[in-house]
Amino acid sequence: MSAGGFCKLPGGSVVVALTLPAPGPGEGAVRVLVHAVNRARALTRLRNLGLRAVYLRGNSHPPSPDEVTAVLHHPDGLVWREVQDVTAAGYWHPIRALLRPARSSPVQGV
Protein backbone atom coordinates (compact mmCIF):
# COMPACT_ATOMS: atom_id res chain seq x y z
CA MET A 1 0.00 0.00 0.00
CA SER A 2 1.34 3.39 -0.88
CA ALA A 3 1.77 6.09 1.73
CA GLY A 4 1.27 9.65 0.77
CA GLY A 5 -0.13 13.04 1.42
CA PHE A 6 -0.48 16.53 0.08
CA CYS A 7 -0.10 20.14 1.05
CA LYS A 8 -1.93 23.13 -0.34
CA LEU A 9 0.23 26.09 -1.34
CA PRO A 10 -0.73 29.75 -0.82
CA GLY A 11 -1.42 30.18 -4.55
CA GLY A 12 -4.07 27.44 -4.47
CA SER A 13 -2.02 24.68 -6.14
CA VAL A 14 -1.02 21.48 -4.34
CA VAL A 15 2.02 19.28 -3.97
CA VAL A 16 1.21 15.57 -3.73
CA ALA A 17 3.78 13.13 -2.34
CA LEU A 18 3.43 9.35 -2.77
CA THR A 19 5.66 6.48 -1.70
CA LEU A 20 5.34 3.72 -4.29
CA PRO A 21 7.04 0.37 -4.90
CA ALA A 22 9.96 0.70 -7.30
CA PRO A 23 8.89 -0.22 -10.85
CA GLY A 24 12.06 -2.10 -11.72
CA PRO A 25 13.47 -5.41 -10.58
CA GLY A 26 14.64 -5.61 -7.03
CA GLU A 27 13.08 -4.31 -3.90
CA GLY A 28 12.64 -0.86 -2.57
CA ALA A 29 10.39 2.12 -2.89
CA VAL A 30 10.44 5.53 -4.48
CA ARG A 31 9.03 8.84 -3.27
CA VAL A 32 7.25 10.68 -6.08
CA LEU A 33 6.34 14.38 -5.87
CA VAL A 34 3.84 16.08 -8.17
CA HIS A 35 2.97 19.78 -8.39
CA ALA A 36 -0.47 20.43 -9.89
CA VAL A 37 -3.55 22.62 -9.73
CA ASN A 38 -5.40 20.14 -7.50
CA ARG A 39 -5.08 16.60 -6.12
CA ALA A 40 -7.10 15.01 -8.89
CA ARG A 41 -4.95 16.63 -11.57
CA ALA A 42 -1.77 15.46 -9.81
CA LEU A 43 -2.96 11.85 -9.78
CA THR A 44 -4.06 12.15 -13.41
CA ARG A 45 -0.53 13.27 -14.37
CA LEU A 46 0.88 10.09 -12.80
CA ARG A 47 -1.76 7.86 -14.39
CA ASN A 48 -1.04 9.35 -17.81
CA LEU A 49 2.59 8.30 -17.37
CA GLY A 50 1.58 4.67 -16.90
CA LEU A 51 1.24 4.48 -13.12
CA ARG A 52 -2.38 3.35 -13.32
CA ALA A 53 -3.01 2.09 -9.80
CA VAL A 54 -2.04 5.27 -7.98
CA TYR A 55 -4.42 6.49 -5.27
CA LEU A 56 -4.14 9.01 -2.47
CA ARG A 57 -5.94 7.86 0.64
CA GLY A 58 -5.59 10.24 3.52
CA ASN A 59 -2.79 12.58 4.41
CA SER A 60 -0.56 10.37 6.54
CA HIS A 61 2.77 11.32 4.90
CA PRO A 62 2.54 14.86 3.51
CA PRO A 63 5.55 16.35 1.70
CA SER A 64 8.18 17.99 3.85
CA PRO A 65 9.18 21.62 3.20
CA ASP A 66 12.37 20.37 1.48
CA GLU A 67 10.32 18.14 -0.81
CA VAL A 68 8.00 21.01 -1.70
CA THR A 69 10.99 23.17 -2.56
CA ALA A 70 12.48 20.40 -4.74
CA VAL A 71 9.35 19.92 -6.82
CA LEU A 72 8.67 23.66 -7.18
CA HIS A 73 12.16 24.27 -8.54
CA HIS A 74 11.92 21.52 -11.16
CA PRO A 75 10.60 22.64 -14.57
CA ASP A 76 8.34 19.58 -14.98
CA GLY A 77 6.95 19.70 -11.45
CA LEU A 78 7.32 15.93 -11.21
CA VAL A 79 10.33 14.34 -9.46
CA TRP A 80 11.31 11.16 -7.60
CA ARG A 81 14.06 9.60 -5.49
CA GLU A 82 14.64 6.35 -3.66
CA VAL A 83 13.16 6.24 -0.18
CA GLN A 84 16.31 4.80 1.43
CA ASP A 85 18.42 7.47 -0.26
CA VAL A 86 17.88 10.42 2.10
CA THR A 87 21.52 11.43 2.44
CA ALA A 88 23.04 14.48 0.79
CA ALA A 89 23.77 12.33 -2.27
CA GLY A 90 20.06 11.46 -2.62
CA TYR A 91 19.23 13.74 -5.50
CA TRP A 92 15.79 14.24 -6.97
CA HIS A 93 15.43 12.93 -10.51
CA PRO A 94 12.97 13.81 -13.29
CA ILE A 95 10.19 11.26 -13.70
CA ARG A 96 11.34 10.28 -17.20
CA ALA A 97 14.49 8.76 -15.62
CA LEU A 98 12.30 6.42 -13.56
CA LEU A 99 10.01 5.34 -16.38
CA ARG A 100 12.68 5.02 -19.09
CA PRO A 101 12.66 1.51 -20.58
CA ALA A 102 15.84 -0.47 -20.17
CA ARG A 103 17.98 -0.45 -23.28
CA SER A 104 18.98 -3.79 -24.69
CA SER A 105 22.47 -4.18 -26.02
CA PRO A 106 22.72 -4.56 -29.79
CA VAL A 107 23.60 -7.97 -31.12
CA GLN A 108 27.10 -8.00 -32.55
CA GLY A 109 28.61 -10.40 -35.02
CA VAL A 110 25.43 -11.23 -36.88
Coordinates of C-alpha atoms in Angstrom, one line a residue, residues 25-81:
P25 CA 13.5 -5.4 -10.6
G26 CA 14.6 -5.6 -7.0
E27 CA 13.1 -4.3 -3.9
G28 CA 12.6 -0.9 -2.6
A29 CA 10.4 2.1 -2.9
V30 CA 10.4 5.5 -4.5
R31 CA 9.0 8.8 -3.3
V32 CA 7.2 10.7 -6.1
L33 CA 6.3 14.4 -5.9
V34 CA 3.8 16.1 -8.2
H35 CA 3.0 19.8 -8.4
A36 CA -0.5 20.4 -9.9
V37 CA -3.6 22.6 -9.7
N38 CA -5.4 20.1 -7.5
R39 CA -5.1 16.6 -6.1
A40 CA -7.1 15.0 -8.9
R41 CA -5.0 16.6 -11.6
A42 CA -1.8 15.5 -9.8
L43 CA -3.0 11.8 -9.8
T44 CA -4.1 12.2 -13.4
R45 CA -0.5 13.3 -14.4
L46 CA 0.9 10.1 -12.8
R47 CA -1.8 7.9 -14.4
N48 CA -1.0 9.3 -17.8
L49 CA 2.6 8.3 -17.4
G50 CA 1.6 4.7 -16.9
L51 CA 1.2 4.5 -13.1
R52 CA -2.4 3.3 -13.3
A53 CA -3.0 2.1 -9.8
V54 CA -2.0 5.3 -8.0
Y55 CA -4.4 6.5 -5.3
L56 CA -4.1 9.0 -2.5
R57 CA -5.9 7.9 0.6
G58 CA -5.6 10.2 3.5
N59 CA -2.8 12.6 4.4
S60 CA -0.6 10.4 6.5
H61 CA 2.8 11.3 4.9
P62 CA 2.5 14.9 3.5
P63 CA 5.5 16.3 1.7
S64 CA 8.2 18.0 3.9
P65 CA 9.2 21.6 3.2
D66 CA 12.4 20.4 1.5
E67 CA 10.3 18.1 -0.8
V68 CA 8.0 21.0 -1.7
T69 CA 11.0 23.2 -2.6
A70 CA 12.5 20.4 -4.7
V71 CA 9.3 19.9 -6.8
L72 CA 8.7 23.7 -7.2
H73 CA 12.2 24.3 -8.5
H74 CA 11.9 21.5 -11.2
P75 CA 10.6 22.6 -14.6
D76 CA 8.3 19.6 -15.0
G77 CA 7.0 19.7 -11.4
L78 CA 7.3 15.9 -11.2
V79 CA 10.3 14.3 -9.5
W80 CA 11.3 11.2 -7.6
R81 CA 14.1 9.6 -5.5

